mmCIF file of C-alpha atoms in Angstrom:
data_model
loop_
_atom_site.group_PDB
_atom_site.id
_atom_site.type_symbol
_atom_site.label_atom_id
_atom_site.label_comp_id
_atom_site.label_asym_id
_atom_site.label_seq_id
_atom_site.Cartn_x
_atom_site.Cartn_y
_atom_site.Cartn_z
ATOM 1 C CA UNK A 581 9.977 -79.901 4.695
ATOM 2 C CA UNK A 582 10.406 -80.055 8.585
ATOM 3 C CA UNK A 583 7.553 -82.669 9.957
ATOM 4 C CA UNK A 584 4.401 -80.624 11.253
ATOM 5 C CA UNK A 585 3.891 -82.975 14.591
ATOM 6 C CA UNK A 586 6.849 -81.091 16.211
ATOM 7 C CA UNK A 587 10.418 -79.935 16.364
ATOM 8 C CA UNK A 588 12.932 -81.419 14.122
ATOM 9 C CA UNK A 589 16.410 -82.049 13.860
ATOM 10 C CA UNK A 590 19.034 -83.047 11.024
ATOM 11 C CA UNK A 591 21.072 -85.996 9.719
ATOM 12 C CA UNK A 592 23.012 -86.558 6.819
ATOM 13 C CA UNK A 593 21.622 -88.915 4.170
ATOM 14 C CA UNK A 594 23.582 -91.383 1.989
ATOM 15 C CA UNK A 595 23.516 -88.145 -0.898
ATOM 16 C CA UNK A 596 25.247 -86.052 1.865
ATOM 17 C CA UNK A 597 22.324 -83.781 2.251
ATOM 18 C CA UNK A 598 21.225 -82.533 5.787
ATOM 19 C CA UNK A 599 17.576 -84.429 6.381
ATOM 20 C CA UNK A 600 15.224 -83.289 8.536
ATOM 21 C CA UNK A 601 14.673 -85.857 11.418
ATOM 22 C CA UNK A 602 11.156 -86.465 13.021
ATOM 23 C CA UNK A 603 9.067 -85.614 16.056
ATOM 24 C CA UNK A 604 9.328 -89.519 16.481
ATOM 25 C CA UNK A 605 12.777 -90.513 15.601
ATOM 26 C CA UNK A 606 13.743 -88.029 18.068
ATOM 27 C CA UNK A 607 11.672 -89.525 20.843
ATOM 28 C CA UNK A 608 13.140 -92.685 19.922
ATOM 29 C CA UNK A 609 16.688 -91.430 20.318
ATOM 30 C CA UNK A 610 15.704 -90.130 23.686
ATOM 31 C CA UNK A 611 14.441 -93.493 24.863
ATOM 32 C CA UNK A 612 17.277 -95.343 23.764
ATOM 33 C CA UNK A 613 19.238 -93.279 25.698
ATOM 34 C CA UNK A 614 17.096 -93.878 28.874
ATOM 35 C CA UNK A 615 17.976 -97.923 28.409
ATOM 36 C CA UNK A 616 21.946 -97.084 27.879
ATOM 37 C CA UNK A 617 21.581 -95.311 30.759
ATOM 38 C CA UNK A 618 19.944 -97.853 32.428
ATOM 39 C CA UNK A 619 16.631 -96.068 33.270
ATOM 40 C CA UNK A 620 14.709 -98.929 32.407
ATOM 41 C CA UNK A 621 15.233 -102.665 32.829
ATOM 42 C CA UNK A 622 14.770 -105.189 31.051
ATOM 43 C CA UNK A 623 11.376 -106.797 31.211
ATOM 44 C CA UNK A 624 9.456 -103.242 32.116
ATOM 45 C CA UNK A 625 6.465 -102.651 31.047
ATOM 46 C CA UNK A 626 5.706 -99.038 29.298
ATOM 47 C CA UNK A 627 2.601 -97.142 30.206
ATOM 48 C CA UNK A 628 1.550 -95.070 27.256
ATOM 49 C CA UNK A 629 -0.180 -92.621 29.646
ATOM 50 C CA UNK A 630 2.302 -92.112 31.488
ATOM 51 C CA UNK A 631 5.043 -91.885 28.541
ATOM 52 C CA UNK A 632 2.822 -89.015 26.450
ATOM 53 C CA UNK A 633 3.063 -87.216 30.111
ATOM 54 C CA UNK A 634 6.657 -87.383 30.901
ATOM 55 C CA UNK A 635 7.505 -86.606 27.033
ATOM 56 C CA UNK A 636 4.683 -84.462 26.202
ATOM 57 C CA UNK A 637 3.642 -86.073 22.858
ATOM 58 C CA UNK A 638 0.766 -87.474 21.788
ATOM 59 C CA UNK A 639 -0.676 -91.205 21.848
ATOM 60 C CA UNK A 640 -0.392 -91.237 17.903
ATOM 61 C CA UNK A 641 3.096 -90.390 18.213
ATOM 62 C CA UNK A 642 4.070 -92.850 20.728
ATOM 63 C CA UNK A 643 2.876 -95.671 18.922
ATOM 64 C CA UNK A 644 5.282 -94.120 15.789
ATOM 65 C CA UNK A 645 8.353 -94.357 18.209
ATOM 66 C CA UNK A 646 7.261 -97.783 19.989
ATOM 67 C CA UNK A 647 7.268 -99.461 16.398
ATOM 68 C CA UNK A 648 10.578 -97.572 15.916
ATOM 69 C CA UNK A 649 11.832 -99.124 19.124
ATOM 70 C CA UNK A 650 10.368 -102.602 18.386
ATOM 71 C CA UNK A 651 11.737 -102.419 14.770
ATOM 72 C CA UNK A 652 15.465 -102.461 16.098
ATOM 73 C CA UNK A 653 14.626 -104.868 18.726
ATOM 74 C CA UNK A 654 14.708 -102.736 21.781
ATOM 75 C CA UNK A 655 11.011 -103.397 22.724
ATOM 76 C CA UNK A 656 8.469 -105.564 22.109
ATOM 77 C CA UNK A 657 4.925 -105.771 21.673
ATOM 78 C CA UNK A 658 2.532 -108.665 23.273
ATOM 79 C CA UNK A 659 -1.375 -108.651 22.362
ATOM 80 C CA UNK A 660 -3.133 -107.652 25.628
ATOM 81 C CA UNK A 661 -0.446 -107.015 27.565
ATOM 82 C CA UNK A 662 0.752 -104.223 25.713
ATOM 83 C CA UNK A 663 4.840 -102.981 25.365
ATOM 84 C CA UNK A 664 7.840 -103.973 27.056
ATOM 85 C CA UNK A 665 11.530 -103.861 27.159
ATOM 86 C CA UNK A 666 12.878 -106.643 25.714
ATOM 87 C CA UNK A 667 14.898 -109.545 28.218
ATOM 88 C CA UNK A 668 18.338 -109.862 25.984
ATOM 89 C CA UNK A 669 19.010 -113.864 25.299
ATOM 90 C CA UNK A 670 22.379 -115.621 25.461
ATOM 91 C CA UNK A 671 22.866 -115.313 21.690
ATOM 92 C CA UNK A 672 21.832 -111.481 21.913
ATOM 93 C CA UNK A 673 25.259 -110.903 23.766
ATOM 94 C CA UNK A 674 27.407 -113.295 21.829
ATOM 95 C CA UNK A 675 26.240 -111.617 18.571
ATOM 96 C CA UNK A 676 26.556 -108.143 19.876
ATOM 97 C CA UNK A 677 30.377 -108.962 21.222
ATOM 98 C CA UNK A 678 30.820 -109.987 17.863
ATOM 99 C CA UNK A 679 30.276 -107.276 16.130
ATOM 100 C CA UNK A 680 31.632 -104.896 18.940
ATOM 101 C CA UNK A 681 34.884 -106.240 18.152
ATOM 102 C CA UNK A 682 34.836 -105.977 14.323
ATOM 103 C CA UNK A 683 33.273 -102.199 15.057
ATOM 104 C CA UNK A 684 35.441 -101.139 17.494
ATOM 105 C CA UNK A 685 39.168 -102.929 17.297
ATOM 106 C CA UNK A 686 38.757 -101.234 13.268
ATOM 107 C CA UNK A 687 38.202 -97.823 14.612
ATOM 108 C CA UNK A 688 40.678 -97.903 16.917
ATOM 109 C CA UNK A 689 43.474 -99.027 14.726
ATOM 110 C CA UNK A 690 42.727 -96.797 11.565
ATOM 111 C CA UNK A 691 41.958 -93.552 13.728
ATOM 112 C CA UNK A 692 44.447 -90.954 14.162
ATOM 113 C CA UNK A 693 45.512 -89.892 17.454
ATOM 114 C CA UNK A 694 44.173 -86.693 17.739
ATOM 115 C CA UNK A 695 40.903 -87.148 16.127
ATOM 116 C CA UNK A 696 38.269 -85.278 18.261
ATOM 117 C CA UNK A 697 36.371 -88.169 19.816
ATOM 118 C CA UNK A 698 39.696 -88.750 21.444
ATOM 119 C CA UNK A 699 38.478 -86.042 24.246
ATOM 120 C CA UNK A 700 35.407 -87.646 24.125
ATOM 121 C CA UNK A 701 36.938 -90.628 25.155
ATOM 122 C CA UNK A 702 39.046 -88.814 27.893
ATOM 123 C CA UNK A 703 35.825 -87.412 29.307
ATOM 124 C CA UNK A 704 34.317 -90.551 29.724
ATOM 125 C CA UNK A 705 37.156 -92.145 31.312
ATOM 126 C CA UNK A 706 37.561 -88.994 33.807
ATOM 127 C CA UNK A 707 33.914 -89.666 34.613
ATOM 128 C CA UNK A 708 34.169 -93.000 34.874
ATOM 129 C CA UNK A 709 36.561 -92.389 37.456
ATOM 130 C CA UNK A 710 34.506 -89.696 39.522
ATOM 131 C CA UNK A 711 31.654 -92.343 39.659
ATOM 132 C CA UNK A 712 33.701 -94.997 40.518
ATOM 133 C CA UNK A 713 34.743 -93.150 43.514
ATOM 134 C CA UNK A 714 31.847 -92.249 44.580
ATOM 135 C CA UNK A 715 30.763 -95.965 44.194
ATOM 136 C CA UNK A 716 28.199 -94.968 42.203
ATOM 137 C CA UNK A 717 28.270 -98.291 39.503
ATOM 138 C CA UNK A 718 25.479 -97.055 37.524
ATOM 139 C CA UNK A 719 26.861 -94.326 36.335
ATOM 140 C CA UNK A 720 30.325 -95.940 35.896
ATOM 141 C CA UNK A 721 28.136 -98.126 33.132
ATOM 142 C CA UNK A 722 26.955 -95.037 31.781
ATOM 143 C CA UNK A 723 30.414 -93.760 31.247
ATOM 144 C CA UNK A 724 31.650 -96.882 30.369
ATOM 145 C CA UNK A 725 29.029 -96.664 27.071
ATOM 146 C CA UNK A 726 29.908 -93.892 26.315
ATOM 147 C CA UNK A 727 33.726 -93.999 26.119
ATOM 148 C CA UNK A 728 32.772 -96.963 23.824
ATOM 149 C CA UNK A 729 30.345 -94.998 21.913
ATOM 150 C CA UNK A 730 33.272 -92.441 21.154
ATOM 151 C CA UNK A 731 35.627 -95.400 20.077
ATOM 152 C CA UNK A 732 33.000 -96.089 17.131
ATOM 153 C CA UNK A 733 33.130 -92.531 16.687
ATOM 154 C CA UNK A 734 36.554 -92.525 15.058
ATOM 155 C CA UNK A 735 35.362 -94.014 11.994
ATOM 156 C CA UNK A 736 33.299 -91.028 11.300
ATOM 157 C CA UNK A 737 30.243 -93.282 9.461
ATOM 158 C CA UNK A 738 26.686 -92.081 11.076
ATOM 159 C CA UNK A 739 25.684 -95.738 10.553
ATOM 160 C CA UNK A 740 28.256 -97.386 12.569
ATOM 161 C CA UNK A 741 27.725 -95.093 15.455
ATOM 162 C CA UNK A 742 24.035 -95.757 14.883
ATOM 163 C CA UNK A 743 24.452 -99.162 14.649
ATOM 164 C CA UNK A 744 26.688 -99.104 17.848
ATOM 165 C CA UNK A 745 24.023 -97.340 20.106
ATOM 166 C CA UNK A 746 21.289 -99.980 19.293
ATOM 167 C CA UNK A 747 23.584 -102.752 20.392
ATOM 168 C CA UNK A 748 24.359 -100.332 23.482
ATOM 169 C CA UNK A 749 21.079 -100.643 24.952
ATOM 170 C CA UNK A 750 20.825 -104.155 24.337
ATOM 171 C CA UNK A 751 24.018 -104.287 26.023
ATOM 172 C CA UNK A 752 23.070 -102.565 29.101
ATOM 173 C CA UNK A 753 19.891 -104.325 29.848
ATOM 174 C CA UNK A 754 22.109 -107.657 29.896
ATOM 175 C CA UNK A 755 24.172 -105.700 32.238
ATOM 176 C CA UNK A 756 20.889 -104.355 34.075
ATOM 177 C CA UNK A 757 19.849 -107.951 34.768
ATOM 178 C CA UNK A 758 23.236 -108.721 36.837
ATOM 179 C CA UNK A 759 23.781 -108.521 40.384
ATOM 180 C CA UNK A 760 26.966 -106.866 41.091
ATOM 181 C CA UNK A 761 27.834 -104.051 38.593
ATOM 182 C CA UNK A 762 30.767 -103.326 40.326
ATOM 183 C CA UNK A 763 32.085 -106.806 39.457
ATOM 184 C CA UNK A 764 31.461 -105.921 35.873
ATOM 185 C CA UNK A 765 32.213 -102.655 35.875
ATOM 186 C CA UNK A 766 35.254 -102.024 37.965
ATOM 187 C CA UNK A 767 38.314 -104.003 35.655
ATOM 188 C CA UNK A 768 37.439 -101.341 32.937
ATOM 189 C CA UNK A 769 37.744 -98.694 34.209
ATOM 190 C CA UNK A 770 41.011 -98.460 34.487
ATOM 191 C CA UNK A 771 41.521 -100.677 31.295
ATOM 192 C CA UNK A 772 39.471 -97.712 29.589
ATOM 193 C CA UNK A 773 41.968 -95.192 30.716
ATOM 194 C CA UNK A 774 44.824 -97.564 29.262
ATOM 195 C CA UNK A 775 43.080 -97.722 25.733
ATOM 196 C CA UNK A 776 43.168 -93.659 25.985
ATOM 197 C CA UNK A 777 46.845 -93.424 26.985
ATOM 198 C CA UNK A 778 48.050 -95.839 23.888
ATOM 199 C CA UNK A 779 45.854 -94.170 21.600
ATOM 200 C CA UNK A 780 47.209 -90.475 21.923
ATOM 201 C CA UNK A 781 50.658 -91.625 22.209
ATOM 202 C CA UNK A 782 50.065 -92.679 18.773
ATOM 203 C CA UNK A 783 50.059 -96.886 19.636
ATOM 204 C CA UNK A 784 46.729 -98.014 17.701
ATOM 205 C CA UNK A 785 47.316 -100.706 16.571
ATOM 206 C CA UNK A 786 48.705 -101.898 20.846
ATOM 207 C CA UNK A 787 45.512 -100.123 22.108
ATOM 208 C CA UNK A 788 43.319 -102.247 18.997
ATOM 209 C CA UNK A 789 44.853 -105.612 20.113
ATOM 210 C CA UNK A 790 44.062 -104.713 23.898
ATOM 211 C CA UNK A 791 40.854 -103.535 23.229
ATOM 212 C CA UNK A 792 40.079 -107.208 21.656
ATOM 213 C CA UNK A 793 41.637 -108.888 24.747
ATOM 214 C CA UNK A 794 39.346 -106.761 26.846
ATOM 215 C CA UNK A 795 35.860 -107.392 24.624
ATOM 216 C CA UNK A 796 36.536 -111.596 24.943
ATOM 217 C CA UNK A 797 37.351 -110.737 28.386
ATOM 218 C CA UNK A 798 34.215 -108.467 29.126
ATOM 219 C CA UNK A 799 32.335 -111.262 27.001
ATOM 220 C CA UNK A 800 33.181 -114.166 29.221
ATOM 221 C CA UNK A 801 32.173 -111.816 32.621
ATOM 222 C CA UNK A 802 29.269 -111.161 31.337
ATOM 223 C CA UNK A 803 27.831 -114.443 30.116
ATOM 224 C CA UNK A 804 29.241 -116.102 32.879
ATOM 225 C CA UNK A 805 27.400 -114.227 35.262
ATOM 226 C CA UNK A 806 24.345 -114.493 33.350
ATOM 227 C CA UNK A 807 24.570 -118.401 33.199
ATOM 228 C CA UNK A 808 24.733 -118.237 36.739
ATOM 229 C CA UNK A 809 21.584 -116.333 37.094
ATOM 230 C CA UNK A 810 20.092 -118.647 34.280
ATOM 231 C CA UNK A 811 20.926 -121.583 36.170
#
């Protein structure tokens, strides 16, 4: 039965049966979204009172979705100082890279061209663009995640794409803790819109081996920057 604290919505289970989805997992969802979107840094720390406000739940309930959060390693909890976003380490982003490219460079390749994330992806890029010239870099990240978020889409698993927007967030606070998003932004834009092109012209396995290319290449931007900032 549908949870009692509040609305619910559905998933599909490993049986293929439409689960109801909780009050909290839905809150959770919504704050993930808030650090892919770069609402939140890395570091911040989370008032409850002002959380139950903004998102009209309970205390009760926001300690459910905070040990959600903490659980995949998006927050974290410290006795008497209460819960943060979590700073992503060194290792977070060579592990996440990783993974992106075994994720991703699989979709890509196996996909067929006019599988419907493929507008998805087109959408992004198109507002990737918009923000760009508007030199608006935050939401150029924003886009960015989400063109990425429709790559892992192609492989039509729930968990991948799951997976995927966990390492997202983690991804974007690493980005959030850089100085110059248009430095790390701006290449891939236009890389993005590339990826599209070869993809609908029915080139996968091109657009797979450029999209590895550009995740080493993103990789070493990234961590070079943030050795910089370490050092």
């Amino acid at each position: 039965m549908p949870s009692s604290t509040g609305p619910a919505v559905s998933s599909r289970a490993a049986s293929g049966r439409v689960q109801p989805v909780g009050l909290a997992d839905s809150v959770a969802a919504t704050m993930r979204q808030k650090l892919i979107d770069a609402e939140w840094r890395a570091g911040q720390r989370l008032s409850e009172s002002a959380l139950t406000e903004q998102l009209d739940i309970s205390r009760n309930t926001l300690r459910e979705v905070f040990r959600i959060l903490i659980t995949k390693g998006l927050l974290r909890h410290e006795p008497n100082r209460g819960v943060s976003v979590v700073v992503p380490t060194i290792a977070d982003i060579i592990d996440i890279y990783r993974v992106r490219r075994i994720i991703e460079c699989q979709a890509l390749e196996k996909s067929w061209p006019m599988h419907p994330a493929h507008k998805r992806m087109r959408e992004a890029v198109e507002s990737a663009v918009a923000a760009r010239d508007a030199g608006d870099w935050r939401h150029v990240g924003s886009a960015n995640m989400r063109f990425h978020a429709a790559i892992v889409a192609l492989s039509d698993s729930q968990r991948l794409s799951a997976l995927f927007e966990d390492m997202a967030a983690v991804l974007r606070l690493a980005f959030g803790l850089l100085d110059d998003p248009e430095y790390l932004h701006a290449p891939f834009v236009e890389y993005n819109a590339r990826l599209v092109q070869l993809f609908v012209e029915g080139q996968a396995s091109l657009a797979a081996r450029e999209l590895e290319a550009y995740l080493v290449q993103s990789e070493r931007m990234v961590l070079a920057v943030y050795a910089h900032e370490a050092a």
